[in-house]
GROMACS .gro file of C-alpha atoms in nm:
model
  396
    1MET     CA    1  -5.501  -4.052  -0.525
    2VAL     CA    2  -5.185  -4.166  -0.700
    3TYR     CA    3  -4.880  -4.319  -0.532
    4SER     CA    4  -4.566  -4.299  -0.744
    5HIS     CA    5  -4.277  -4.538  -0.690
    6ASP     CA    6  -3.977  -4.307  -0.696
    7ALA     CA    7  -3.649  -4.447  -0.563
    8PHE     CA    8  -3.445  -4.429  -0.885
    9GLY     CA    9  -3.465  -4.211  -1.196
   10LEU     CA   10  -3.758  -4.021  -1.345
   11GLY     CA   11  -3.942  -4.297  -1.530
   12ASN     CA   12  -4.206  -4.382  -1.272
   13LEU     CA   13  -4.292  -4.019  -1.203
   14ARG     CA   14  -4.318  -3.923  -1.572
   15ARG     CA   15  -4.539  -4.223  -1.644
   16MET     CA   16  -4.778  -4.145  -1.358
   17LEU     CA   17  -4.790  -3.774  -1.447
   18SER     CA   18  -4.886  -3.867  -1.804
   19ILE     CA   19  -5.175  -4.075  -1.672
   20CYS     CA   20  -5.288  -3.793  -1.443
   21GLU     CA   21  -5.275  -3.535  -1.722
   22TYR     CA   22  -5.477  -3.757  -1.955
   23LEU     CA   23  -5.745  -3.828  -1.694
   24LEU     CA   24  -5.782  -3.454  -1.632
   25LYS     CA   25  -5.831  -3.373  -2.002
   26ASN     CA   26  -6.192  -3.485  -1.996
   27PRO     CA   27  -6.424  -3.221  -1.846
   28SER     CA   28  -6.527  -3.340  -1.500
   29ASN     CA   29  -6.496  -3.255  -1.134
   30LEU     CA   30  -6.200  -3.490  -1.104
   31SER     CA   31  -5.925  -3.403  -0.857
   32ILE     CA   32  -5.600  -3.597  -0.834
   33LEU     CA   33  -5.356  -3.596  -0.544
   34LEU     CA   34  -5.012  -3.733  -0.635
   35VAL     CA   35  -4.795  -3.863  -0.351
   36SER     CA   36  -4.429  -3.904  -0.443
   37GLY     CA   37  -4.075  -3.861  -0.313
   38SER     CA   38  -3.928  -3.762  -0.649
   39PRO     CA   39  -3.687  -3.466  -0.620
   40MET     CA   40  -3.802  -3.343  -0.964
   41LEU     CA   41  -4.174  -3.292  -0.897
   42GLN     CA   42  -4.142  -2.915  -0.895
   43ALA     CA   43  -3.980  -2.917  -1.242
   44PHE     CA   44  -4.297  -3.035  -1.418
   45ARG     CA   45  -4.588  -2.817  -1.519
   46LEU     CA   46  -4.898  -2.956  -1.349
   47PRO     CA   47  -5.247  -2.918  -1.496
   48LYS     CA   48  -5.545  -2.778  -1.312
   49GLY     CA   49  -5.696  -3.046  -1.091
   50LEU     CA   50  -5.363  -3.204  -0.995
   51ASP     CA   51  -5.171  -3.132  -0.677
   52TYR     CA   52  -4.903  -3.325  -0.493
   53ILE     CA   53  -4.756  -3.411  -0.156
   54LYS     CA   54  -4.380  -3.439  -0.156
   55LEU     CA   55  -4.238  -3.724   0.056
   56PRO     CA   56  -3.880  -3.725   0.186
   57CYS     CA   57  -3.658  -3.863  -0.090
   58LEU     CA   58  -3.520  -4.213  -0.093
   59ASN     CA   59  -3.238  -4.333  -0.315
   60ARG     CA   60  -3.183  -4.686  -0.436
   61GLY     CA   61  -2.848  -4.624  -0.604
   62GLU     CA   62  -2.671  -4.863  -0.837
   63SER     CA   63  -2.622  -5.119  -0.558
   64GLY     CA   64  -2.996  -5.140  -0.492
   65THR     CA   65  -2.959  -5.045  -0.123
   66LEU     CA   66  -3.221  -4.798  -0.001
   67ALA     CA   67  -3.123  -4.491   0.198
   68ALA     CA   68  -3.250  -4.140   0.265
   69LYS     CA   69  -3.133  -3.934  -0.033
   70TYR     CA   70  -3.079  -3.591   0.119
   71LEU     CA   71  -3.169  -3.595   0.487
   72GLY     CA   72  -2.945  -3.738   0.753
   73THR     CA   73  -3.225  -3.957   0.888
   74GLU     CA   74  -3.211  -4.332   0.931
   75LEU     CA   75  -3.394  -4.541   0.671
   76GLU     CA   76  -3.650  -4.688   0.914
   77GLU     CA   77  -3.729  -4.344   1.056
   78THR     CA   78  -3.768  -4.199   0.706
   79LEU     CA   79  -4.000  -4.483   0.600
   80ARG     CA   80  -4.221  -4.436   0.908
   81TRP     CA   81  -4.240  -4.065   0.833
   82ARG     CA   82  -4.335  -4.128   0.470
   83SER     CA   83  -4.595  -4.386   0.576
   84HIS     CA   84  -4.759  -4.136   0.814
   85LEU     CA   85  -4.773  -3.872   0.540
   86ILE     CA   86  -4.936  -4.112   0.292
   87HIS     CA   87  -5.188  -4.230   0.551
   88SER     CA   88  -5.273  -3.872   0.646
   89ALA     CA   89  -5.323  -3.782   0.280
   90ALA     CA   90  -5.572  -4.068   0.232
   91LEU     CA   91  -5.753  -3.983   0.555
   92HIS     CA   92  -5.817  -3.622   0.451
   93PHE     CA   93  -5.844  -3.658   0.072
   94LYS     CA   94  -6.081  -3.960   0.087
   95PRO     CA   95  -6.006  -4.091  -0.263
   96ASP     CA   96  -6.255  -4.283  -0.475
   97VAL     CA   97  -5.962  -4.460  -0.644
   98LEU     CA   98  -5.611  -4.533  -0.520
   99LEU     CA   99  -5.372  -4.593  -0.812
  100VAL     CA  100  -5.046  -4.753  -0.697
  101ASP     CA  101  -4.731  -4.772  -0.906
  102LYS     CA  102  -4.551  -5.106  -0.920
  103LYS     CA  103  -4.528  -5.215  -0.554
  104PRO     CA  104  -4.852  -5.343  -0.393
  105TYR     CA  105  -4.734  -5.244  -0.043
  106GLY     CA  106  -4.527  -4.947  -0.158
  107ILE     CA  107  -4.157  -4.914  -0.085
  108GLN     CA  108  -4.069  -5.120   0.222
  109GLN     CA  109  -4.440  -5.172   0.312
  110GLU     CA  110  -4.503  -4.797   0.354
  111LEU     CA  111  -4.853  -4.827   0.200
  112THR     CA  112  -4.975  -5.097   0.437
  113ALA     CA  113  -5.131  -4.861   0.694
  114THR     CA  114  -5.311  -4.670   0.416
  115LEU     CA  115  -5.448  -4.989   0.258
  116GLN     CA  116  -5.573  -5.107   0.597
  117TYR     CA  117  -5.735  -4.770   0.669
  118LEU     CA  118  -5.912  -4.754   0.333
  119ASP     CA  119  -6.039  -5.111   0.369
  120ALA     CA  120  -6.179  -5.042   0.716
  121HIS     CA  121  -6.311  -4.686   0.679
  122LEU     CA  122  -6.353  -4.625   0.304
  123PRO     CA  123  -6.442  -4.971   0.166
  124GLU     CA  124  -6.587  -4.819  -0.154
  125THR     CA  125  -6.242  -4.689  -0.255
  126LYS     CA  126  -6.115  -4.891  -0.550
  127LYS     CA  127  -5.750  -4.991  -0.540
  128VAL     CA  128  -5.564  -5.040  -0.866
  129LEU     CA  129  -5.208  -5.159  -0.916
  130LEU     CA  130  -5.024  -5.028  -1.224
  131LEU     CA  131  -4.736  -5.238  -1.361
  132ARG     CA  132  -4.505  -5.150  -1.646
  133ASP     CA  133  -4.441  -5.412  -1.914
  134ILE     CA  134  -4.133  -5.567  -1.745
  135LEU     CA  135  -4.035  -5.550  -1.377
  136ASP     CA  136  -3.718  -5.761  -1.363
  137SER     CA  137  -3.607  -6.113  -1.454
  138PRO     CA  138  -3.878  -6.375  -1.387
  139VAL     CA  139  -3.656  -6.566  -1.141
  140LYS     CA  140  -3.584  -6.258  -0.931
  141THR     CA  141  -3.936  -6.116  -0.952
  142ILE     CA  142  -4.113  -6.441  -0.861
  143ARG     CA  143  -3.880  -6.491  -0.563
  144GLU     CA  144  -3.930  -6.133  -0.445
  145TRP     CA  145  -4.308  -6.138  -0.487
  146LYS     CA  146  -4.334  -6.462  -0.289
  147GLN     CA  147  -4.108  -6.331  -0.010
  148LEU     CA  148  -4.294  -5.999   0.017
  149GLY     CA  149  -4.642  -6.150  -0.016
  150TYR     CA  150  -4.730  -5.948  -0.327
  151TYR     CA  151  -4.954  -6.216  -0.481
  152GLU     CA  152  -5.160  -6.228  -0.161
  153ALA     CA  153  -5.157  -5.847  -0.137
  154ILE     CA  154  -5.319  -5.813  -0.479
  155GLN     CA  155  -5.595  -6.057  -0.387
  156SER     CA  156  -5.650  -5.906  -0.044
  157TRP     CA  157  -5.641  -5.535  -0.126
  158TYR     CA  158  -5.666  -5.468  -0.499
  159ASP     CA  159  -5.957  -5.465  -0.739
  160GLN     CA  160  -5.755  -5.464  -1.060
  161VAL     CA  161  -5.403  -5.482  -1.208
  162LEU     CA  162  -5.332  -5.266  -1.515
  163VAL     CA  163  -5.025  -5.345  -1.726
  164VAL     CA  164  -4.891  -5.071  -1.953
  165GLY     CA  165  -4.754  -5.312  -2.211
  166MET     CA  166  -4.845  -5.590  -2.452
  167ALA     CA  167  -4.872  -5.960  -2.372
  168GLU     CA  168  -4.725  -6.030  -2.718
  169LEU     CA  169  -4.394  -5.881  -2.603
  170PHE     CA  170  -4.398  -5.983  -2.237
  171ASP     CA  171  -4.690  -6.165  -2.077
  172VAL     CA  172  -4.659  -6.041  -1.719
  173ALA     CA  173  -4.909  -6.289  -1.572
  174GLN     CA  174  -4.742  -6.587  -1.738
  175GLU     CA  175  -4.377  -6.479  -1.703
  176TYR     CA  176  -4.417  -6.401  -1.333
  177GLN     CA  177  -4.642  -6.704  -1.263
  178PHE     CA  178  -4.940  -6.513  -1.129
  179PRO     CA  179  -5.185  -6.747  -0.952
  180LEU     CA  180  -5.508  -6.781  -1.149
  181PRO     CA  181  -5.717  -6.549  -0.923
  182VAL     CA  182  -5.450  -6.278  -0.963
  183ALA     CA  183  -5.413  -6.336  -1.337
  184LYS     CA  184  -5.788  -6.281  -1.376
  185GLN     CA  185  -5.745  -5.928  -1.238
  186VAL     CA  186  -5.487  -5.833  -1.503
  187ARG     CA  187  -5.573  -5.604  -1.795
  188TYR     CA  188  -5.316  -5.525  -2.068
  189CYS     CA  189  -5.361  -5.163  -2.171
  190GLY     CA  190  -5.088  -5.118  -2.432
  191TYR     CA  191  -4.804  -4.865  -2.419
  192ILE     CA  192  -4.839  -4.502  -2.322
  193ARG     CA  193  -4.819  -4.235  -2.590
  194LYS     CA  194  -4.752  -3.894  -2.439
  195SER     CA  195  -4.836  -3.548  -2.570
  196ALA     CA  196  -4.556  -3.299  -2.633
  197HIS     CA  197  -4.535  -2.977  -2.433
  198GLY     CA  198  -4.365  -2.663  -2.558
  199LEU     CA  199  -4.174  -2.630  -2.884
  200ASN     CA  200  -4.238  -2.881  -3.164
  201ARG     CA  201  -3.988  -3.036  -3.407
  202SER     CA  202  -3.949  -2.744  -3.645
  203GLU     CA  203  -3.945  -2.485  -3.366
  204LEU     CA  204  -3.682  -2.677  -3.169
  205ARG     CA  205  -3.460  -2.727  -3.471
  206TRP     CA  206  -3.483  -2.353  -3.540
  207PHE     CA  207  -3.407  -2.276  -3.174
  208LEU     CA  208  -3.101  -2.506  -3.185
  209ARG     CA  209  -2.995  -2.354  -3.520
  210ILE     CA  210  -3.011  -2.686  -3.702
  211LYS     CA  211  -3.023  -2.669  -4.079
  212PRO     CA  212  -3.292  -2.871  -4.262
  213SER     CA  213  -3.022  -3.082  -4.426
  214GLU     CA  214  -2.845  -3.170  -4.101
  215LYS     CA  215  -2.895  -3.499  -3.914
  216VAL     CA  216  -2.951  -3.472  -3.540
  217VAL     CA  217  -2.876  -3.736  -3.277
  218LEU     CA  218  -3.029  -3.698  -2.932
  219VAL     CA  219  -2.841  -3.865  -2.645
  220THR     CA  220  -3.049  -3.915  -2.331
  221PRO     CA  221  -2.960  -4.139  -2.034
  222GLY     CA  222  -3.288  -4.067  -1.854
  223GLY     CA  223  -3.241  -3.932  -1.504
  224GLY     CA  224  -2.868  -3.960  -1.561
  225GLU     CA  225  -2.756  -4.098  -1.226
  226ASP     CA  226  -2.574  -4.383  -1.402
  227GLY     CA  227  -2.565  -4.236  -1.753
  228TYR     CA  228  -2.210  -4.098  -1.762
  229PRO     CA  229  -2.047  -4.400  -1.938
  230LEU     CA  230  -2.302  -4.383  -2.221
  231VAL     CA  231  -2.256  -4.011  -2.282
  232LYS     CA  232  -1.878  -4.037  -2.253
  233ALA     CA  233  -1.870  -4.323  -2.507
  234TYR     CA  234  -2.084  -4.123  -2.749
  235LEU     CA  235  -1.859  -3.816  -2.733
  236ALA     CA  236  -1.552  -4.033  -2.785
  237GLY     CA  237  -1.727  -4.206  -3.074
  238LEU     CA  238  -1.771  -3.879  -3.263
  239LYS     CA  239  -1.399  -3.895  -3.341
  240HIS     CA  240  -1.463  -4.211  -3.544
  241LEU     CA  241  -1.707  -4.042  -3.782
  242PRO     CA  242  -1.597  -4.022  -4.147
  243SER     CA  243  -1.477  -3.671  -4.227
  244GLN     CA  244  -1.758  -3.615  -4.479
  245VAL     CA  245  -2.029  -3.690  -4.219
  246LYS     CA  246  -2.155  -3.388  -4.026
  247LEU     CA  247  -2.374  -3.465  -3.728
  248ARG     CA  248  -2.544  -3.235  -3.483
  249SER     CA  249  -2.568  -3.385  -3.136
  250VAL     CA  250  -2.791  -3.282  -2.847
  251ILE     CA  251  -2.700  -3.435  -2.510
  252LEU     CA  252  -2.938  -3.429  -2.214
  253CYS     CA  253  -2.726  -3.532  -1.915
  254GLY     CA  254  -3.021  -3.583  -1.680
  255PRO     CA  255  -3.081  -3.392  -1.355
  256GLU     CA  256  -2.948  -3.673  -1.137
  257MET     CA  257  -2.610  -3.700  -1.307
  258PRO     CA  258  -2.347  -3.589  -1.050
  259LEU     CA  259  -2.231  -3.231  -1.106
  260SER     CA  260  -1.868  -3.334  -1.151
  261GLN     CA  261  -1.971  -3.569  -1.434
  262GLN     CA  262  -2.188  -3.300  -1.595
  263GLN     CA  263  -1.890  -3.064  -1.590
  264ASP     CA  264  -1.667  -3.329  -1.745
  265ILE     CA  265  -1.923  -3.386  -2.023
  266GLN     CA  266  -1.937  -3.012  -2.089
  267LYS     CA  267  -1.558  -3.000  -2.109
  268GLN     CA  268  -1.540  -3.295  -2.351
  269ALA     CA  269  -1.817  -3.148  -2.567
  270LEU     CA  270  -1.616  -2.831  -2.625
  271GLN     CA  271  -1.371  -3.042  -2.825
  272CYS     CA  272  -1.648  -3.182  -3.049
  273PRO     CA  273  -1.807  -2.952  -3.309
  274GLY     CA  274  -2.184  -2.949  -3.335
  275VAL     CA  275  -2.257  -3.071  -2.980
  276ASP     CA  276  -2.511  -2.901  -2.754
  277VAL     CA  277  -2.520  -3.013  -2.388
  278GLN     CA  278  -2.815  -2.955  -2.157
  279VAL     CA  279  -2.904  -3.095  -1.817
  280PHE     CA  280  -3.281  -3.139  -1.830
  281THR     CA  281  -3.594  -3.055  -2.026
  282ASP     CA  282  -3.959  -3.101  -1.940
  283ASN     CA  283  -4.022  -3.127  -2.315
  284LEU     CA  284  -3.830  -3.448  -2.385
  285LEU     CA  285  -4.092  -3.555  -2.639
  286GLY     CA  286  -4.027  -3.240  -2.840
  287TYR     CA  287  -3.652  -3.304  -2.838
  288LEU     CA  288  -3.707  -3.664  -2.945
  289ASP     CA  289  -3.927  -3.544  -3.229
  290ALA     CA  290  -3.657  -3.300  -3.342
  291ALA     CA  291  -3.400  -3.581  -3.367
  292ASP     CA  292  -3.333  -3.819  -3.655
  293ALA     CA  293  -3.185  -4.088  -3.428
  294VAL     CA  294  -3.166  -4.142  -3.054
  295VAL     CA  295  -2.904  -4.294  -2.824
  296SER     CA  296  -3.054  -4.394  -2.491
  297MET     CA  297  -3.074  -4.639  -2.210
  298GLY     CA  298  -3.358  -4.892  -2.204
  299GLY     CA  299  -3.612  -4.734  -1.970
  300TYR     CA  300  -3.982  -4.782  -2.035
  301ASN     CA  301  -4.063  -4.415  -2.089
  302THR     CA  302  -3.774  -4.334  -2.317
  303LEU     CA  303  -3.821  -4.635  -2.545
  304THR     CA  304  -4.196  -4.600  -2.577
  305GLU     CA  305  -4.164  -4.227  -2.649
  306VAL     CA  306  -3.896  -4.289  -2.911
  307LEU     CA  307  -4.096  -4.565  -3.080
  308SER     CA  308  -4.425  -4.374  -3.068
  309LEU     CA  309  -4.249  -4.114  -3.284
  310LYS     CA  310  -4.104  -4.387  -3.510
  311LYS     CA  311  -3.748  -4.276  -3.435
  312ARG     CA  312  -3.453  -4.506  -3.483
  313THR     CA  313  -3.268  -4.570  -3.163
  314VAL     CA  314  -2.956  -4.734  -3.027
  315VAL     CA  315  -3.014  -4.867  -2.677
  316VAL     CA  316  -2.750  -4.939  -2.415
  317PRO     CA  317  -2.960  -5.083  -2.130
  318ARG     CA  318  -2.891  -5.064  -1.761
  319ILE     CA  319  -2.814  -5.412  -1.624
  320THR     CA  320  -2.791  -5.339  -1.249
  321PRO     CA  321  -2.954  -5.358  -1.001
  322SER     CA  322  -3.240  -5.481  -1.222
  323GLN     CA  323  -3.251  -5.678  -1.548
  324GLU     CA  324  -3.563  -5.493  -1.661
  325GLN     CA  325  -3.397  -5.273  -1.924
  326LEU     CA  326  -3.187  -5.559  -2.061
  327ILE     CA  327  -3.493  -5.782  -2.108
  328ARG     CA  328  -3.689  -5.501  -2.272
  329ALA     CA  329  -3.400  -5.421  -2.508
  330GLU     CA  330  -3.370  -5.787  -2.608
  331ARG     CA  331  -3.745  -5.828  -2.670
  332PHE     CA  332  -3.768  -5.505  -2.869
  333MET     CA  333  -3.457  -5.590  -3.071
  334ARG     CA  334  -3.599  -5.931  -3.167
  335LYS     CA  335  -3.898  -5.753  -3.320
  336GLY     CA  336  -3.675  -5.518  -3.520
  337LEU     CA  337  -3.784  -5.214  -3.318
  338ILE     CA  338  -3.436  -5.102  -3.201
  339ARG     CA  339  -3.064  -5.176  -3.211
  340ALA     CA  340  -2.910  -5.266  -2.876
  341ILE     CA  341  -2.557  -5.287  -2.735
  342HIS     CA  342  -2.485  -5.468  -2.410
  343PRO     CA  343  -2.306  -5.225  -2.174
  344ASP     CA  344  -2.023  -5.476  -2.130
  345HIS     CA  345  -1.957  -5.437  -2.505
  346LEU     CA  346  -1.995  -5.060  -2.517
  347GLN     CA  347  -1.710  -4.905  -2.714
  348PRO     CA  348  -1.703  -4.559  -2.877
  349LYS     CA  349  -1.642  -4.698  -3.225
  350THR     CA  350  -1.912  -4.968  -3.212
  351LEU     CA  351  -2.161  -4.720  -3.067
  352MET     CA  352  -2.100  -4.474  -3.349
  353GLN     CA  353  -2.122  -4.752  -3.609
  354ALA     CA  354  -2.462  -4.848  -3.467
  355VAL     CA  355  -2.577  -4.485  -3.479
  356MET     CA  356  -2.473  -4.448  -3.843
  357ALA     CA  357  -2.645  -4.777  -3.927
  358GLN     CA  358  -2.968  -4.654  -3.770
  359LEU     CA  359  -2.949  -4.330  -3.966
  360GLY     CA  360  -2.918  -4.530  -4.287
  361ASP     CA  361  -3.129  -4.842  -4.229
  362ARG     CA  362  -3.493  -4.888  -4.328
  363VAL     CA  363  -3.592  -5.193  -4.123
  364THR     CA  364  -3.962  -5.286  -4.098
  365PRO     CA  365  -4.047  -5.411  -3.745
  366SER     CA  366  -4.223  -5.746  -3.719
  367LEU     CA  367  -4.463  -5.612  -3.454
  368GLU     CA  368  -4.663  -5.291  -3.436
  369LEU     CA  369  -4.684  -5.151  -3.084
  370ASP     CA  370  -5.019  -5.061  -2.931
  371PHE     CA  371  -4.997  -4.703  -2.802
  372ASN     CA  372  -5.352  -4.672  -2.666
  373GLY     CA  373  -5.238  -4.708  -2.305
  374LEU     CA  374  -5.379  -4.378  -2.177
  375PRO     CA  375  -5.734  -4.411  -2.313
  376ASN     CA  376  -5.741  -4.778  -2.213
  377ILE     CA  377  -5.637  -4.691  -1.855
  378ALA     CA  378  -5.906  -4.423  -1.840
  379ASP     CA  379  -6.167  -4.671  -1.964
  380GLN     CA  380  -6.062  -4.936  -1.712
  381LEU     CA  381  -6.078  -4.692  -1.420
  382SER     CA  382  -6.417  -4.562  -1.534
  383ASN     CA  383  -6.557  -4.912  -1.572
  384LEU     CA  384  -6.421  -5.009  -1.233
  385LEU     CA  385  -6.618  -4.732  -1.064
  386VAL     CA  386  -6.937  -4.820  -1.254
  387TYR     CA  387  -6.906  -5.200  -1.246
  388PRO     CA  388  -6.698  -5.294  -0.939
  389PRO     CA  389  -6.578  -5.657  -0.945
  390ASP     CA  390  -6.626  -5.902  -0.662
  391ARG     CA  391  -6.294  -5.966  -0.492
  392GLU     CA  392  -6.216  -6.335  -0.454
  393PRO     CA  393  -6.108  -6.479  -0.116
  394ALA     CA  394  -5.743  -6.424  -0.034
  395LEU     CA  395  -5.493  -6.700  -0.102
  396ALA     CA  396  -5.402  -6.923   0.190
   0.00000   0.00000   0.00000
């Protein structure tokens, strides 16, 4: 059973779906139940062996304040409802493993009842917490984890912590000051390399009528809820291209970009030759592969997918309500993996200059990323079922 943290964007859902799909590739009688409130679950093709329960949507927004996304229900009422659904799913599905994304107690403690039930009635169920490489700034994360009792939660409820990242770039246990018993539960799995679905590079370029000699830039702000400034700056930056440079641009607005902003992007694109605007694709990896350079925000999924394909990218990270993308962009830039522009310094001309530099540069990164995240996760989960660890006493 997989719980997907889902209050903002598509990153968490796409990461967890990739793990589910990989686990189901090996012939077995494995069944996976995904529990998530993402409004985009129905847009993804799910493999045999995977089903889902859709929770009422929550929205974190740019301010970081949680609220029901679509329903007119109060937050506390919505959280109780979600908690009951998760608990009921565990009661009937009886999982051998519970894989939890990011938050040990779930959003606003909504997993607590399920954790208590599993511990009391299904003590053989292994509980695994999955963390991405960077959560937020150390100061904010340490304060939050102490306030919410996350360190104690890991010791009390969880058998293992899997980090989809590399300690060489960001040592989660050290940066976030994990107590020694918690640090001993951490396993670094490397980054996730996904498999493409649908059309490949040559097929997509043919479909988009791109000539072999043409350079293609893909612009993707992820879910798109706060991606309008990036896309707008890129379209304005096309006017600063030298006349002899001919670029083809593919813009994926993101399904959560407000409709009025999508319409404005479409209108602006009509004034720019060689621009194709789409809202969403479930084959983002294919589109990335078809591109020669990428302009994106600094989300985990987007950056790891871009770098797994060895694409050059210009990153404009999100800086609110979390510093996660900013920290990742800075760490990756130091290693020569990307170019980054702070959003406070985002200007059409500087953005286009960075894009042209990426199309021309041949920089050798000082660190090679480990992209064995999926097989390493599968191995860790398999070993956990065969060789369960002894859980140490909870912290005082």
